[in-house]
Amino acid sequence: MKDPGKLTPRKLAEALRGGFDYLQLNRGLLDRLNVFPVPDGDTGSNMASTLASGIDTIGSEPPSTFKALADRFITEINRCSRGNSGFILARFFHGFFEIAVREEALSVPRLAECVSNGAFHVNGALFAPTEGTMISILSAVTDALTKTHHEDVASALDLMDDAGTRALFRTPDQLPVLARAGVIDSGALGLLCIFRGMAGALTGEEPVKEQESDYRFEPNPSAGAVEAESPSYRYCTEAVVSRNGIEDESLSPWLAAMGDSIALVKDDQQIKIHIHTNDPEGIFDRLKTLGTLEHTKVDDMTEQTRLVSADAGGSEDCAVLAFVPGEGFERFFEDLGVDHCFIYSDSLPSPQDIASAVDRIPAEQVIVLPNNSNILPSVMSAGGLTEKSISIIPTKTVIQGITVSYGYSSDDSAAVNVVSMTEFIDDAVGLFVYRSAMDTRFGDRELKKGDWFVTRFDQVLGAAANPSDAVREAISSLKTDEITEASFYHGDGFDPRELENVMSAIGEAIPDANLEEHFGGQEKAALIISLE
């Protein structure tokens, strides 16, 4: 068996190829485990697509320095990342290579720094890092590498696998939606597949096709609360400190008392901190005693709004870019003054796709409405690929996108519009009607292939053998006494008779509501319903 010793740039390139091969072999499994919120999961596909874009840049002759490797690899995966899992993967390797480029070869302690800095960048890039996901794997492997006495990289990668595997099987305890579905987190497993493939490439082992039964277990319908609780800590806070030489041995336990989701990276020159806290200024004041604050960032996780450009308030040269799941939605945004729509289908847009769309808009400030929680990460990445100022309103559905557009005025600046538009984000209830593509479980729901089910965000509100009964059940769980408008956006091929039955079901449940039928053209949801 080969002993890789330190990790050279060429060996890292070989390891990355091995990680991709292992991930690619198991992408179908990851997609199947990614059962929430809809059965046609895409975690494996998004991670493989993201990593493939970087692997393709390595070529047959890998670069001889980490910087040359990073210039190829990182540029491409940042540009082409797909979905939440792809975004996290891109940010992890961005942070990893930020440390690696300083070295000629990576010892185990340096590898630990690379992984730790990768985890820091992931935590800092997300609005609200969630335990029970890829975040937990990164935390576990970082902790294990930091404490290990192993001196060869292959043993360190095996250690990452051991620590990550233990964390993987804890994910259902941390994220009740996984326990209710009877699965581990698919993104977390995807990350482990990459680490396993990297280790195997260095020791001459072939990729292994994982057994799905190893990652499924008896669902627990009563696990956790269905409704997400408000975060205990409001502000996602990040800081980079240029050190003055003062040591603070009590910093770590003090941070633990100040918040959670903590990522702390230290070297002789800098301290980097990510934390969820209710006292960002207190964090900054403590850090000022250790050096100069080079960078700070605070996101309000309650409002979930980020104005990316600090100087976006002055100019009134402003436009909105909305992402829509079908061509039929364009005219509704146009009627509200939103002239720029990006139509997507099964393939989600990459950061480069988004940046290119932003660059084509004749305005210096662009407000972006992702209208899909899986597009939001790519929108956040796109900010670094364009010279324009991007402001993000993190709309999770196209219905939220339509309602926030009520607050848009082309006469106002981006800063003013972001505030006014965000006030409308909860003015409508969006229901999404799907047909199950497989036998599966959502929470306490057993769904058979062919069943119809209705979701609102991450909850299944109704399920039945036909869409109208599923909608009836969903409506019965909602407060409807103030609803006056119901709009029905159907996709291609939705049976007109079924649409009539669904509209009748809504009409019976909300007799005073005005009912309107529209062509949406979306591919995934058979029907999208807006209740205002």
Coordinates of C-alpha atoms in Angstrom, one line a residue:
M1 CA 0.0 0.0 0.0
K2 CA 1.3 3.4 -0.9
D3 CA 2.2 5.8 1.9
P4 CA 1.3 9.3 0.6
G5 CA 3.1 11.1 3.6
K6 CA 2.6 14.8 3.0
L7 CA 0.0 15.8 0.4
T8 CA 1.6 17.4 -2.6
P9 CA -0.4 19.3 -5.3
R10 CA -0.2 16.3 -7.7
K11 CA -1.4 13.9 -5.0
L12 CA -4.2 16.3 -4.0
A13 CA -5.3 16.4 -7.7
E14 CA -5.3 12.6 -7.7
A15 CA -7.3 12.5 -4.5
L16 CA -9.8 15.0 -5.8
R17 CA -10.4 12.7 -8.9
G18 CA -10.9 9.8 -6.5
G19 CA -13.4 11.8 -4.5
F20 CA -15.3 12.6 -7.6
D21 CA -15.3 9.0 -8.8
Y22 CA -16.7 7.8 -5.4
L23 CA -19.3 10.6 -5.4
Q24 CA -20.3 9.9 -9.0
L25 CA -20.7 6.2 -8.3
N26 CA -23.2 7.0 -5.5
R27 CA -25.0 10.0 -6.9
G28 CA -28.2 8.0 -7.5
L29 CA -28.2 6.9 -3.9
L30 CA -27.8 10.4 -2.7
D31 CA -30.7 11.6 -4.9
R32 CA -32.9 8.9 -3.5
L33 CA -32.1 9.7 0.1
N34 CA -32.8 13.4 -0.6
V35 CA -36.6 12.8 -0.2
F36 CA -37.6 16.1 1.2
P37 CA -39.3 18.4 0.2
V38 CA -40.2 16.5 -3.0
P39 CA -39.4 12.9 -4.0
D40 CA -37.2 13.8 -7.0
G41 CA -34.2 14.7 -5.0
D42 CA -31.1 16.2 -6.6
T43 CA -28.4 16.4 -3.9
G44 CA -26.2 13.8 -5.6
S45 CA -26.6 15.4 -9.0
N46 CA -25.9 18.9 -7.7
M47 CA -22.8 17.8 -5.8
A48 CA -21.5 15.7 -8.7
S49 CA -22.1 18.5 -11.3
T50 CA -20.3 21.0 -9.1
L51 CA -17.3 18.8 -8.4
A52 CA -17.1 17.7 -12.0
S53 CA -16.6 21.3 -13.2
G54 CA -13.5 21.5 -11.1
I55 CA -12.2 18.1 -11.9
D56 CA -12.4 18.9 -15.7
T57 CA -9.9 21.7 -15.2
I58 CA -7.2 19.5 -13.8
G59 CA -6.4 17.7 -17.0
S60 CA -3.9 14.9 -17.6
E61 CA -1.0 16.9 -16.3
P62 CA -2.0 18.3 -12.8
P63 CA -0.4 21.6 -11.8
S64 CA 2.8 21.4 -9.7
T65 CA 1.7 24.0 -7.1
F66 CA -1.4 24.4 -5.0
K67 CA -1.9 27.9 -6.3
A68 CA -2.0 26.8 -9.9
L69 CA -4.4 24.0 -9.0
A70 CA -6.6 26.4 -7.0
D71 CA -6.6 28.9 -9.9
R72 CA -8.2 26.3 -12.1
F73 CA -10.2 24.2 -9.7
I74 CA -11.7 26.9 -7.4
T75 CA -12.6 29.4 -10.2
E76 CA -14.6 26.8 -12.0
I77 CA -16.5 25.2 -9.0
N78 CA -17.4 28.7 -7.7
R79 CA -18.7 29.5 -11.2
C80 CA -20.7 26.3 -11.7
S81 CA -21.9 25.3 -8.3
R82 CA -25.5 23.9 -8.2
G83 CA -28.0 24.0 -5.4
N84 CA -27.4 24.2 -1.7
S85 CA -25.1 21.2 -1.5
G86 CA -23.0 22.4 -4.5
F87 CA -22.7 25.8 -3.0
I88 CA -21.5 24.4 0.3
L89 CA -19.0 22.2 -1.5
A90 CA -17.6 25.2 -3.5
R91 CA -17.3 27.3 -0.4
F92 CA -15.5 24.5 1.5
F93 CA -12.9 24.0 -1.2
H94 CA -12.5 27.8 -1.5
G95 CA -11.5 28.0 2.1
F96 CA -9.4 24.8 1.9
F97 CA -7.2 26.2 -0.9
E98 CA -7.0 29.6 0.8
I99 CA -4.6 27.9 3.3
A100 CA -3.1 25.3 0.9
V101 CA -1.7 27.9 -1.5
R102 CA 0.8 29.0 1.2
E103 CA 2.4 25.5 1.3
E104 CA 4.5 23.3 -1.0
A105 CA 3.0 20.2 0.5
L106 CA 0.4 19.6 3.3
S107 CA 1.3 17.9 6.5
V108 CA -1.5 16.6 8.7
P109 CA -1.5 19.8 10.8
R110 CA -1.7 21.9 7.7
L111 CA -4.4 19.7 6.3
A112 CA -6.3 20.3 9.5
E113 CA -6.0 24.1 8.9
C114 CA -7.2 23.7 5.4
V115 CA -10.3 21.7 6.5
S116 CA -11.0 24.1 9.4
N117 CA -10.8 27.1 7.1
G118 CA -13.1 25.4 4.6
A119 CA -15.6 24.9 7.4
F120 CA -15.3 28.5 8.4
H121 CA -16.0 29.7 4.8
V122 CA -19.1 27.5 4.7
N123 CA -20.5 28.7 7.9
G124 CA -19.8 32.3 7.0
A125 CA -21.5 32.1 3.6
L126 CA -24.8 30.6 4.8
F127 CA -27.6 32.7 6.3
A128 CA -28.3 30.0 8.9
P129 CA -26.0 27.0 9.1
T130 CA -28.1 24.0 10.2
E131 CA -26.8 21.1 12.3
G132 CA -27.7 17.6 11.0
T133 CA -26.4 18.5 7.5
M134 CA -23.0 18.8 5.8
I135 CA -22.2 21.4 8.5
S136 CA -22.1 18.7 11.1
I137 CA -19.7 16.5 9.1
L138 CA -17.3 19.4 8.6
S139 CA -17.4 20.2 12.3
A140 CA -16.7 16.6 13.2
V141 CA -13.8 16.1 10.8
T142 CA -12.3 19.4 11.7
D143 CA -12.3 18.5 15.4
A144 CA -10.8 15.1 14.7
L145 CA -8.0 16.4 12.5
T146 CA -7.1 19.1 15.0
K147 CA -6.7 16.6 17.8
T148 CA -5.0 13.8 15.9
H149 CA -1.4 12.7 16.4
H150 CA -1.3 10.9 13.0
E151 CA 1.6 12.0 10.8
D152 CA 0.6 10.6 7.4
V153 CA -2.2 12.1 5.3
A154 CA -3.8 8.7 4.4
S155 CA -4.3 7.9 8.1
A156 CA -5.7 11.4 8.6
L157 CA -8.2 11.0 5.8
D158 CA -9.3 7.6 7.3
L159 CA -9.8 9.5 10.6
M160 CA -11.9 12.0 8.8
D161 CA -14.0 9.1 7.5
D162 CA -14.4 7.6 11.0
A163 CA -15.4 11.0 12.6
G164 CA -17.6 11.9 9.7
T165 CA -19.4 8.6 9.8
R166 CA -20.2 8.9 13.5
A167 CA -21.5 12.4 12.8
L168 CA -23.5 11.2 9.8
F169 CA -25.6 8.8 11.9
R170 CA -26.3 11.5 14.4
T171 CA -27.9 13.7 11.7
P172 CA -31.5 12.4 12.3
D173 CA -31.1 13.3 16.0
Q174 CA -30.2 16.8 15.0
L175 CA -32.7 17.3 12.2
P176 CA -36.1 15.9 13.0
V177 CA -37.2 15.9 9.4
L178 CA -34.6 13.2 8.7
A179 CA -35.9 11.1 11.6
R180 CA -39.5 11.4 10.4
A181 CA -38.4 10.3 6.9
G182 CA -36.2 7.5 8.2
V183 CA -32.9 8.6 6.5
I184 CA -29.6 10.3 7.2
D185 CA -28.8 13.6 5.5
S186 CA -27.9 13.0 1.9
G187 CA -25.6 16.0 1.5
A188 CA -23.6 14.8 4.6
L189 CA -23.2 11.4 3.0
G190 CA -22.1 13.0 -0.2
L191 CA -19.3 14.9 1.6
L192 CA -18.2 11.6 3.2
C193 CA -18.2 9.9 -0.2
I194 CA -15.7 12.6 -1.4
F195 CA -13.5 12.1 1.6
R196 CA -13.6 8.3 1.2
G197 CA -12.8 8.6 -2.5
M198 CA -9.9 10.9 -1.7
A199 CA -8.4 8.5 0.8
G200 CA -8.9 5.5 -1.5
A201 CA -7.1 7.3 -4.4
L202 CA -4.0 7.8 -2.1
T203 CA -4.0 4.2 -0.9
G204 CA -4.9 2.4 -4.2
E205 CA -8.5 1.4 -3.2
E206 CA -11.3 1.4 -5.7
P207 CA -14.6 3.4 -5.1
V208 CA -17.3 1.4 -3.4
K209 CA -21.0 1.5 -4.2
E210 CA -22.8 2.2 -0.9
Q211 CA -25.7 0.1 0.2
E212 CA -28.9 2.2 0.5
S213 CA -30.2 0.0 3.4
D214 CA -27.3 1.1 5.5
Y215 CA -28.6 4.7 5.5
R216 CA -32.3 4.0 6.0
F217 CA -34.0 3.1 9.3
E218 CA -37.4 2.9 10.9
P219 CA -39.1 6.3 10.5
N220 CA -40.1 8.1 13.7
P221 CA -43.2 10.1 12.9
S222 CA -43.3 11.8 16.3
A223 CA -39.7 13.1 16.0
G224 CA -39.4 16.8 16.8
A225 CA -41.8 19.6 16.0
V226 CA -43.1 20.0 12.5
E227 CA -42.9 23.8 12.7
A228 CA -39.5 25.3 12.7
E229 CA -38.7 27.3 15.8
S230 CA -37.3 30.8 15.7
P231 CA -33.5 30.8 16.1
S232 CA -32.2 31.2 19.6
Y233 CA -29.6 33.6 18.3
R234 CA -30.6 36.3 15.9
Y235 CA -27.4 37.5 14.2
C236 CA -25.1 35.4 12.0
T237 CA -21.8 37.2 12.8
E238 CA -18.4 37.0 11.1
A239 CA -15.1 38.7 11.8
V240 CA -11.5 38.5 10.7
V241 CA -8.8 40.0 13.0
S242 CA -5.2 40.9 12.2
R243 CA -3.5 39.7 15.4
N244 CA -1.5 41.9 17.7
G245 CA 0.3 39.1 19.5
I246 CA -1.9 39.0 22.5
E247 CA -3.2 35.5 23.5
D248 CA -6.7 35.0 24.9
E249 CA -6.9 31.5 26.4
S250 CA -10.5 32.0 27.5
L251 CA -11.8 33.1 24.0
S252 CA -13.2 29.7 23.0
P253 CA -15.2 29.1 26.2
W254 CA -16.4 32.7 26.2
L255 CA -17.6 32.3 22.6
A256 CA -19.4 29.1 23.5
A257 CA -21.3 31.1 26.2
M258 CA -22.1 33.9 23.6
G259 CA -23.8 31.8 20.9
D260 CA -23.7 28.7 18.8
S261 CA -22.7 27.5 15.2
I262 CA -19.2 28.6 16.1
A263 CA -16.2 28.3 13.7
L264 CA -12.9 29.6 15.0
V265 CA -9.8 29.6 12.8
K266 CA -6.5 30.9 14.2
D267 CA -2.9 31.2 13.0
D268 CA 0.0 33.5 13.8
Q269 CA -1.4 36.3 11.7
Q270 CA -5.2 36.1 11.8
I271 CA -8.2 35.0 13.8
K272 CA -11.4 34.2 11.9
I273 CA -14.6 33.8 13.8
H274 CA -18.2 32.8 12.7
I275 CA -20.9 32.7 15.4
H276 CA -24.6 33.0 15.8
T277 CA -25.2 35.4 18.7
N278 CA -27.5 38.1 20.0
D279 CA -24.6 40.5 20.7
P280 CA -22.4 41.1 17.6
E281 CA -21.0 44.3 19.1
G282 CA -19.9 42.4 22.2
I283 CA -18.1 39.9 20.0
F284 CA -16.3 42.7 18.0
D285 CA -15.3 44.5 21.2
R286 CA -13.7 41.4 22.6
L287 CA -11.8 40.8 19.3
K288 CA -10.5 44.3 19.2
T289 CA -8.4 43.5 22.2
L290 CA -6.6 40.9 20.1
G291 CA -5.9 43.0 17.1
T292 CA -7.4 45.0 14.2
L293 CA -10.8 44.1 12.8
E294 CA -10.1 43.6 9.1
H295 CA -13.6 42.4 8.1
T296 CA -17.0 42.1 9.8
K297 CA -20.4 40.8 8.6
V298 CA -23.7 40.6 10.4
D299 CA -26.8 38.9 8.8
D300 CA -30.1 39.2 10.6
M301 CA -31.4 35.6 10.5
T302 CA -34.9 36.7 11.6
E303 CA -35.3 39.0 8.6
Q304 CA -33.2 36.8 6.4
T305 CA -32.2 39.8 4.2
R306 CA -28.7 40.7 3.0
L307 CA -27.9 43.9 1.1
V308 CA -24.7 42.7 -0.5
S309 CA -23.3 46.0 -1.6
A310 CA -22.6 48.4 1.2
D311 CA -23.0 51.5 -1.0
A312 CA -26.1 50.4 -2.8
G313 CA -28.3 53.2 -1.3
G314 CA -27.3 56.2 -3.3
S315 CA -28.2 55.5 -6.9
E316 CA -31.7 55.1 -8.2
D317 CA -30.5 53.0 -11.2
C318 CA -32.3 49.8 -10.1
A319 CA -33.9 46.7 -11.6
V320 CA -35.2 43.3 -10.4
L321 CA -34.3 39.9 -11.7
A322 CA -36.8 37.1 -10.9
F323 CA -36.2 33.4 -11.3
V324 CA -39.3 31.6 -12.5
P325 CA -40.1 27.9 -12.9
G326 CA -42.0 28.3 -16.1
E327 CA -42.6 30.8 -19.0
G328 CA -46.1 31.5 -17.9
F329 CA -45.0 33.4 -14.8
E330 CA -43.1 36.1 -16.8
R331 CA -46.2 38.2 -17.6
F332 CA -47.2 38.3 -13.9
F333 CA -43.8 39.8 -13.0
E334 CA -43.9 42.2 -15.9
D335 CA -47.3 43.5 -14.8
L336 CA -45.6 44.4 -11.5
G337 CA -42.7 46.2 -13.1
V338 CA -40.2 43.3 -13.1
D339 CA -39.0 43.2 -16.6
H340 CA -36.2 40.6 -16.2
C341 CA -37.0 36.9 -15.6
F342 CA -34.8 33.9 -15.7
I343 CA -36.7 30.7 -16.7
Y344 CA -35.3 27.5 -15.2
S345 CA -36.6 23.9 -15.2
D346 CA -34.9 20.8 -13.9
S347 CA -31.4 22.2 -14.2
L348 CA -30.9 25.0 -11.7
P349 CA -28.8 28.0 -12.7
S350 CA -25.1 28.2 -11.7
P351 CA -23.5 31.3 -10.2
Q352 CA -22.0 32.1 -13.6
D353 CA -25.5 31.8 -15.3
I354 CA -26.8 34.2 -12.7
A355 CA -23.9 36.7 -13.0
S356 CA -24.3 36.7 -16.8
A357 CA -28.0 37.4 -16.5
V358 CA -27.3 40.2 -14.1
D359 CA -24.7 41.7 -16.4
R360 CA -27.2 41.8 -19.3
I361 CA -29.5 44.0 -17.2
P362 CA -29.0 47.8 -18.0
A363 CA -28.9 48.9 -14.4
E364 CA -26.0 49.2 -11.9
Q365 CA -28.1 47.8 -9.0
V366 CA -30.0 44.6 -9.3
I367 CA -32.4 43.1 -6.8
V368 CA -32.5 39.3 -7.2
L369 CA -35.5 37.2 -6.3
P370 CA -34.3 33.5 -6.2
N371 CA -37.9 32.3 -5.7
N372 CA -36.4 28.9 -4.8
S373 CA -34.4 28.0 -1.7
N374 CA -32.1 25.8 -3.9
I375 CA -31.2 28.8 -6.1
L376 CA -30.4 31.2 -3.2
P377 CA -26.9 29.8 -2.6
S378 CA -25.9 30.3 -6.3
V379 CA -27.3 33.8 -6.2
M380 CA -25.1 34.5 -3.2
S381 CA -22.1 33.2 -5.1
A382 CA -22.9 35.2 -8.2
G383 CA -22.1 38.5 -6.3
G384 CA -18.4 37.8 -6.7
L385 CA -18.7 37.2 -10.5
T386 CA -20.2 40.6 -11.5
E387 CA -19.2 44.2 -11.0
K388 CA -22.8 45.2 -10.4
S389 CA -24.3 45.7 -6.9
I390 CA -26.6 42.7 -6.1
S391 CA -29.2 42.8 -3.3
I392 CA -30.9 39.6 -2.4
I393 CA -34.4 39.1 -1.0
P394 CA -34.4 35.4 -0.2
T395 CA -37.8 34.4 -1.6
K396 CA -38.3 30.7 -1.3
T397 CA -41.1 30.3 -3.8
V398 CA -42.3 32.0 -6.9
I399 CA -45.5 33.0 -5.0
Q400 CA -43.3 34.9 -2.5
G401 CA -41.5 36.4 -5.5
I402 CA -44.8 37.7 -6.9
T403 CA -46.0 39.2 -3.6
V404 CA -42.7 41.0 -2.8
S405 CA -42.9 42.5 -6.3
Y406 CA -46.0 44.5 -5.2
G407 CA -43.6 46.6 -3.2
Y408 CA -41.2 47.4 -6.1
S409 CA -40.9 50.9 -7.5
S410 CA -38.6 51.7 -10.4
D411 CA -38.3 55.2 -9.0
D412 CA -36.6 54.1 -5.8
S413 CA -33.1 52.9 -5.0
A414 CA -32.2 49.2 -4.3
A415 CA -31.9 49.9 -0.5
V416 CA -35.4 51.5 -0.4
N417 CA -36.9 48.7 -2.5
V418 CA -35.4 45.9 -0.5
V419 CA -37.1 47.3 2.6
S420 CA -40.5 47.9 1.0
M421 CA -40.5 44.7 -1.0
T422 CA -39.6 42.5 2.0
E423 CA -42.7 43.8 3.9
F424 CA -44.9 41.9 1.4
I425 CA -43.1 38.5 1.6
D426 CA -45.7 36.7 3.7
D427 CA -48.8 38.3 2.1
A428 CA -49.8 35.1 0.3
V429 CA -49.9 31.3 1.0
G430 CA -48.2 29.2 -1.6
L431 CA -49.3 25.6 -2.1
F432 CA -47.5 23.2 -4.4
V433 CA -49.2 20.1 -5.7
Y434 CA -47.0 17.2 -6.8
R435 CA -47.4 13.6 -7.8
S436 CA -45.1 11.2 -6.0
A437 CA -42.6 9.5 -8.3
M438 CA -41.8 6.7 -5.8
D439 CA -42.9 5.0 -2.6
T440 CA -41.6 7.3 0.2
R441 CA -42.3 8.9 3.5
F442 CA -42.6 12.6 4.5
G443 CA -42.8 13.0 8.2
D444 CA -45.7 10.8 9.3
R445 CA -46.9 10.5 5.7
E446 CA -46.6 7.3 3.7
L447 CA -46.7 8.2 0.0
K448 CA -47.2 5.5 -2.7
K449 CA -46.0 6.0 -6.2
G450 CA -48.7 7.9 -8.0
D451 CA -50.1 9.6 -4.9
W452 CA -50.8 13.3 -5.0
F453 CA -49.5 15.5 -2.2
V454 CA -49.5 19.2 -1.3
T455 CA -46.6 21.1 0.3
R456 CA -46.1 24.4 1.9
F457 CA -42.4 25.1 2.3
D458 CA -41.1 22.0 4.1
Q459 CA -44.4 20.5 5.2
V460 CA -46.8 18.1 3.5
L461 CA -50.3 19.4 4.3
G462 CA -52.3 16.9 2.4
A463 CA -52.0 13.7 0.5
A464 CA -54.5 11.5 -1.4
A465 CA -55.1 9.4 -4.5
N466 CA -56.3 12.5 -6.4
P467 CA -55.2 16.1 -6.3
S468 CA -58.5 17.6 -5.3
D469 CA -58.7 15.5 -2.1
A470 CA -55.1 16.3 -1.3
V471 CA -55.9 20.0 -1.7
R472 CA -59.0 19.7 0.5
E473 CA -56.9 18.2 3.3
A474 CA -54.3 20.9 2.9
I475 CA -56.8 23.7 3.0
S476 CA -58.4 22.3 6.2
S477 CA -55.1 23.0 8.0
L478 CA -55.0 26.7 7.0
K479 CA -56.7 29.8 8.4
T480 CA -58.7 31.0 5.4
D481 CA -61.2 33.5 6.7
E482 CA -59.2 36.5 5.3
I483 CA -58.4 35.0 1.9
T484 CA -60.1 36.7 -1.0
E485 CA -58.1 35.6 -4.0
A486 CA -57.0 32.1 -5.2
S487 CA -54.8 31.8 -8.3
F488 CA -54.0 28.4 -9.9
Y489 CA -50.9 28.1 -12.0
H490 CA -50.8 24.8 -13.9
G491 CA -48.0 23.2 -15.7
D492 CA -47.9 21.4 -19.0
G493 CA -50.1 18.3 -19.1
F494 CA -52.1 18.8 -16.0
D495 CA -55.5 17.3 -16.6
P496 CA -58.1 20.1 -17.1
R497 CA -60.7 17.9 -15.3
E498 CA -58.5 17.6 -12.3
L499 CA -57.9 21.4 -12.3
E500 CA -61.6 21.9 -12.3
N501 CA -62.0 19.6 -9.4
V502 CA -59.2 21.3 -7.4
M503 CA -60.8 24.7 -8.1
S504 CA -64.1 23.4 -6.9
A505 CA -62.5 22.1 -3.7
I506 CA -61.0 25.5 -3.0
G507 CA -64.3 27.2 -3.9
E508 CA -66.2 25.0 -1.4
A509 CA -63.7 25.7 1.3
I510 CA -63.4 29.4 0.7
P511 CA -66.7 30.4 -0.9
D512 CA -66.0 34.2 -1.0
A513 CA -62.7 33.9 -2.8
N514 CA -62.3 35.0 -6.4
L515 CA -60.8 32.0 -8.4
E516 CA -58.4 32.5 -11.4
E517 CA -56.7 30.0 -13.6
H518 CA -53.4 30.7 -15.3
F519 CA -50.8 28.8 -17.3
G520 CA -47.5 28.7 -15.3
G521 CA -45.6 26.2 -17.5
Q522 CA -43.6 24.8 -14.5
E523 CA -42.3 21.2 -14.9
K524 CA -41.9 19.9 -11.3
A525 CA -45.1 21.0 -9.6
A526 CA -48.2 19.9 -11.4
L527 CA -50.1 22.9 -9.9
I528 CA -49.1 25.9 -7.9
I529 CA -51.8 27.7 -5.8
S530 CA -51.6 31.2 -4.4
L531 CA -54.0 32.2 -1.7
E532 CA -54.1 35.9 -0.8

